[in-house]
């Protein structure tokens, strides 16, 4: 089966078809996302927070992204899989970026990579695209710069920062990015950028006017019952369902209610007699 390509994603914007995108980190999330009809799965460095339990995405390494990307690629057939370039794996200089993007593509066979940054990273994007590496850009709130921003805050609310985000959007399109994530920017700014750009904009906390939306698997399913960012919608209470099931399992084991005969296999009486003789 032929996988969805970056051209198919771009055609969706041209046809006015909204694009759902989701993160995936393992075989389960990848399988469930693809079965639900998600055309583009991102092996996001958000794994640093939702899988590894860090406070930010900064500790995630290239090796970890490659490892999880290999799993997600293996578990899917149709979706376009995008591998996220982690903190400082592409910003030292463009040679470093090229070498690391090449590793991610070759070792995991993702169909595209994503990196954070606008105008300043555009020359690197251009080099990658010329070398045959499809790039999705990511502007607005770029989580790898959380310490520079002083928190996960909405970006582009004033004139100067809004202008910079517009320049970033234009620069990544001109450099050849096939799409751009707009994270935590005001809805009106996201609408403006979506209308002006030819490439699809994929919003997260960027309002309803983007060409598509991306959500973190765990946020969408409510896997952390005590946490849900404002920009995400919790479509299920899966964390609670799972917690209740686990409590029931613990209780049933303690009460000798699990396993039952139905969950066990049996052997014939003559073999049991044989075994008893062995003990003697
Ligand atoms: O790492 C990630 O999951 C992301 C998306 C939230 C866009 O970058």
Coordinates of C-alpha atoms and ligand atoms in Angstrom, one line a residue:
X1 CA 0.0 0.0 0.0
X2 CA 1.3 3.4 -1.0
X3 CA 1.8 5.8 1.9
X4 CA 0.3 9.3 1.9
X5 CA 2.8 11.8 0.6
X6 CA 3.5 15.4 1.3
X7 CA 1.8 16.2 -2.1
X8 CA -1.4 14.5 -0.9
X9 CA -1.3 16.7 2.2
X10 CA -0.8 19.8 0.1
X11 CA -3.7 18.8 -2.2
X12 CA -5.9 18.6 0.9
X13 CA -5.4 22.3 1.6
X14 CA -5.9 23.1 -2.1
X15 CA -9.2 21.2 -2.0
X16 CA -10.3 22.9 1.2
X17 CA -10.2 19.6 3.0
X18 CA -9.2 20.0 6.7
X19 CA -6.2 17.9 7.8
X20 CA -6.2 16.0 11.1
X21 CA -2.8 15.2 12.5
X22 CA -1.9 13.3 15.7
X23 CA 1.2 12.4 17.7
X24 CA 2.2 8.8 18.0
X25 CA 5.1 7.2 19.9
X26 CA 4.6 3.5 19.9
X27 CA 2.8 0.7 18.0
X28 CA -0.5 1.2 19.9
X29 CA -0.8 4.9 19.4
X30 CA 0.3 4.6 15.8
X31 CA -2.1 1.8 15.0
X32 CA -5.1 3.5 16.7
X33 CA -4.3 6.8 14.9
X34 CA -4.0 5.2 11.5
X35 CA -7.2 3.1 12.0
X36 CA -9.0 6.3 12.9
X37 CA -8.1 7.8 9.5
X38 CA -5.4 10.2 10.6
X39 CA -3.3 10.9 7.4
X40 CA -0.2 12.3 9.2
X41 CA 1.3 11.0 12.4
X42 CA 4.0 12.9 14.2
X43 CA 6.6 11.2 16.3
X44 CA 6.8 14.3 18.4
X45 CA 9.4 15.3 20.9
X46 CA 6.4 15.8 23.2
X47 CA 7.4 12.3 24.1
X48 CA 9.7 14.0 26.6
X49 CA 6.7 15.0 28.5
X50 CA 4.0 12.4 28.0
X51 CA 6.2 9.3 27.7
X52 CA 9.4 10.2 29.6
X53 CA 7.8 12.4 32.3
X54 CA 10.0 15.4 31.9
X55 CA 8.8 19.0 32.4
X56 CA 9.8 20.0 28.8
X57 CA 10.8 18.5 25.4
X58 CA 14.5 19.5 25.9
X59 CA 15.9 16.2 27.2
X60 CA 14.8 14.2 24.2
X61 CA 17.6 12.8 22.1
X62 CA 17.9 12.0 18.4
X63 CA 18.4 8.3 19.3
X64 CA 15.1 8.3 21.1
X65 CA 13.3 9.9 18.2
X66 CA 14.8 7.4 15.8
X67 CA 13.8 4.5 18.0
X68 CA 10.2 5.6 18.4
X69 CA 10.0 6.5 14.7
X70 CA 11.1 3.0 13.7
X71 CA 8.2 1.6 15.8
X72 CA 5.6 4.0 14.4
X73 CA 6.7 3.3 10.8
X74 CA 6.6 -0.4 11.5
X75 CA 3.1 -0.2 13.0
X76 CA 1.6 1.7 10.1
X77 CA 1.0 1.2 6.4
X78 CA -0.7 4.3 5.0
X79 CA 0.0 7.4 7.1
X80 CA 2.7 9.9 6.4
X81 CA 5.1 9.6 9.4
X82 CA 7.0 12.7 10.4
X83 CA 10.0 12.5 12.8
X84 CA 10.6 15.4 15.0
X85 CA 14.1 16.8 15.2
X86 CA 14.9 17.2 18.9
X87 CA 16.6 20.0 20.8
X88 CA 19.9 21.2 19.4
X89 CA 20.0 18.4 16.8
X90 CA 19.8 20.9 13.9
X91 CA 20.8 24.3 15.3
X92 CA 24.5 24.0 15.8
X93 CA 25.0 24.6 12.0
X94 CA 23.4 23.3 8.8
X95 CA 26.0 20.5 8.4
X96 CA 25.0 19.1 11.7
X97 CA 21.3 19.5 10.8
X98 CA 21.8 17.7 7.5
X99 CA 23.6 14.8 9.1
X100 CA 21.1 14.3 11.8
X101 CA 18.1 14.6 9.5
X102 CA 19.7 12.1 7.2
X103 CA 20.1 9.7 10.1
X104 CA 16.5 10.1 11.1
X105 CA 15.3 9.5 7.5
X106 CA 17.6 6.5 6.9
X107 CA 17.4 4.7 10.2
X108 CA 13.7 5.0 10.7
X109 CA 12.3 5.6 7.2
X110 CA 10.0 8.4 8.2
X111 CA 8.6 10.3 5.2
X112 CA 9.4 13.7 6.5
X113 CA 11.0 15.6 9.4
X114 CA 9.8 18.5 11.5
X115 CA 11.9 21.2 13.0
X116 CA 11.3 24.3 15.1
X117 CA 12.1 27.8 13.8
X118 CA 11.3 30.4 11.2
X119 CA 13.4 32.9 9.4
X120 CA 16.7 32.0 11.0
X121 CA 16.4 28.3 10.2
X122 CA 15.1 28.8 6.7
X123 CA 18.5 28.4 5.0
X124 CA 18.8 24.9 6.7
X125 CA 15.3 24.0 5.5
X126 CA 16.3 25.0 2.0
X127 CA 19.4 22.8 2.1
X128 CA 17.4 19.9 3.4
X129 CA 14.6 20.2 0.8
X130 CA 17.2 20.4 -2.0
X131 CA 18.7 17.2 -0.7
X132 CA 15.3 15.5 -0.8
X133 CA 14.3 15.7 2.8
X134 CA 10.7 16.9 3.2
X135 CA 10.4 19.4 6.0
X136 CA 7.5 20.6 8.1
X137 CA 8.3 23.8 10.0
X138 CA 7.0 24.8 13.4
X139 CA 6.6 28.4 14.5
X140 CA 4.9 30.5 17.1
X141 CA 5.4 28.8 20.5
X142 CA 8.3 26.5 19.8
X143 CA 8.5 24.3 22.9
X144 CA 12.3 23.7 22.6
X145 CA 12.7 27.4 23.4
X146 CA 10.5 27.3 26.5
X147 CA 13.2 28.6 28.7
X148 CA 13.8 31.5 26.4
X149 CA 10.0 32.3 26.3
X150 CA 9.7 31.9 30.1
X151 CA 6.9 29.3 29.8
X152 CA 4.4 27.8 27.4
X153 CA 2.9 31.2 26.5
X154 CA 0.8 32.4 23.5
X155 CA 3.1 34.1 21.0
X156 CA 2.3 36.9 18.5
X157 CA -0.2 38.9 20.6
X158 CA 1.6 42.3 19.9
X159 CA 2.5 44.0 16.7
X160 CA 6.2 43.2 16.6
X161 CA 5.9 39.5 17.5
X162 CA 3.0 39.0 15.2
X163 CA 5.1 40.6 12.4
X164 CA 7.9 38.2 13.2
X165 CA 5.6 35.2 13.0
X166 CA 4.3 36.3 9.6
X167 CA 8.0 36.7 8.4
X168 CA 8.7 33.3 9.8
X169 CA 5.8 31.7 8.0
X170 CA 6.7 33.3 4.7
X171 CA 10.4 32.4 5.1
X172 CA 9.7 28.7 5.8
X173 CA 7.4 28.5 2.8
X174 CA 10.0 30.2 0.6
X175 CA 12.6 27.8 1.8
X176 CA 10.5 24.8 0.6
X177 CA 8.8 23.5 3.8
X178 CA 5.7 21.5 2.8
X179 CA 3.7 22.6 5.7
X180 CA 4.0 24.6 9.0
X181 CA 2.8 24.0 12.5
X182 CA 1.4 27.1 14.2
X183 CA 1.5 26.6 17.9
X184 CA -0.1 28.9 20.5
X185 CA -0.8 31.9 18.3
X186 CA -4.0 34.0 18.3
X187 CA -6.7 32.6 16.0
X188 CA -6.8 35.8 13.8
X189 CA -3.0 35.7 13.2
X190 CA -3.3 32.0 12.3
X191 CA -6.1 32.8 9.9
X192 CA -4.1 35.5 8.3
X193 CA -1.1 33.2 7.7
X194 CA -3.3 30.4 6.5
X195 CA -4.9 32.6 3.9
X196 CA -1.6 34.1 2.7
X197 CA 0.4 30.8 2.5
X198 CA 0.1 28.2 -0.2
X199 CA 1.4 25.4 2.1
X200 CA -0.9 24.0 4.8
X201 CA -0.8 25.4 8.3
X202 CA -1.4 22.9 11.1
X203 CA -2.6 24.5 14.2
X204 CA -2.3 23.6 17.9
X205 CA -3.8 26.3 20.1
X206 CA -4.1 28.4 17.0
X207 CA -7.8 28.5 16.5
X208 CA -10.2 27.0 13.9
X209 CA -9.0 28.6 10.7
X210 CA -5.8 26.6 10.1
X211 CA -5.6 24.1 7.2
X212 CA -5.4 21.3 9.8
X213 CA -5.0 20.6 13.5
X214 CA -2.5 18.6 15.5
X215 CA -3.1 17.2 19.0
X216 CA -1.0 15.2 21.4
X217 CA -2.4 11.6 21.7
X218 CA -2.4 11.6 25.5
X219 CA -4.2 15.0 25.8
X220 CA -6.9 14.0 23.3
X221 CA -7.6 10.8 25.1
X222 CA -7.4 12.2 28.6
X223 CA -4.6 9.8 29.6
X224 CA -3.4 12.2 32.3
X225 CA -6.7 12.8 34.2
X226 CA -5.2 15.7 36.2
X227 CA -3.7 17.5 33.3
X228 CA -5.2 18.9 30.1
X229 CA -3.8 22.0 28.3
X230 CA -6.5 24.6 27.5
X231 CA -5.8 24.4 23.8
X232 CA -6.6 20.7 23.6
X233 CA -10.0 19.0 23.7
X234 CA -10.3 15.8 25.6
X235 CA -12.4 13.4 23.5
X236 CA -12.4 10.5 26.0
X237 CA -11.7 9.8 29.6
X238 CA -9.4 6.9 28.7
X239 CA -7.1 7.6 31.7
X240 CA -10.0 7.0 34.1
X241 CA -11.2 3.9 32.2
X242 CA -7.7 2.5 32.4
X243 CA -7.2 3.4 36.0
X244 CA -10.5 1.8 37.0
X245 CA -9.6 -1.3 35.2
X246 CA -6.2 -1.5 36.9
X247 CA -7.8 -1.0 40.3
X248 CA -10.2 -3.8 39.5
X249 CA -7.3 -6.1 38.4
X250 CA -5.4 -5.4 41.7
X251 CA -8.5 -6.1 43.8
X252 CA -9.4 -9.3 41.9
X253 CA -5.8 -10.7 42.3
X254 CA -5.9 -9.9 46.0
X255 CA -9.3 -11.5 46.4
X256 CA -8.3 -14.6 44.4
X257 CA -10.9 -13.8 41.8
X258 CA -8.5 -13.7 38.9
X259 CA -7.4 -15.8 37.2
X260 CA -10.3 -18.3 37.0
X261 CA -10.5 -21.6 35.2
X262 CA -11.4 -19.7 32.0
X263 CA -8.1 -17.9 32.1
X264 CA -6.0 -21.0 32.8
X265 CA -5.0 -24.2 30.9
X266 CA -5.3 -27.7 32.3
X267 CA -3.3 -31.0 32.0
X268 CA -4.3 -34.6 32.1
X269 CA -4.4 -36.5 35.4
X270 CA -1.8 -39.1 34.4
X271 CA 0.8 -36.4 33.7
X272 CA 0.0 -34.8 37.1
X273 CA 0.5 -38.3 38.7
X274 CA 3.8 -38.6 36.9
X275 CA 4.9 -35.2 38.2
X276 CA 3.9 -36.1 41.7
X277 CA 6.2 -39.2 41.5
X278 CA 9.1 -36.9 40.4
X279 CA 8.9 -35.0 43.6
X280 CA 9.3 -38.1 45.7
Ligands
LIG1 O1 6.2 17.3 19.7 C1 5.1 17.5 19.4 O2 4.2 16.7 19.7 C2 4.8 18.7 18.6 C3 3.3 19.0 18.3 C4 2.6 19.3 19.5 C5 3.2 19.9 17.2 O3 5.6 19.4 18.2

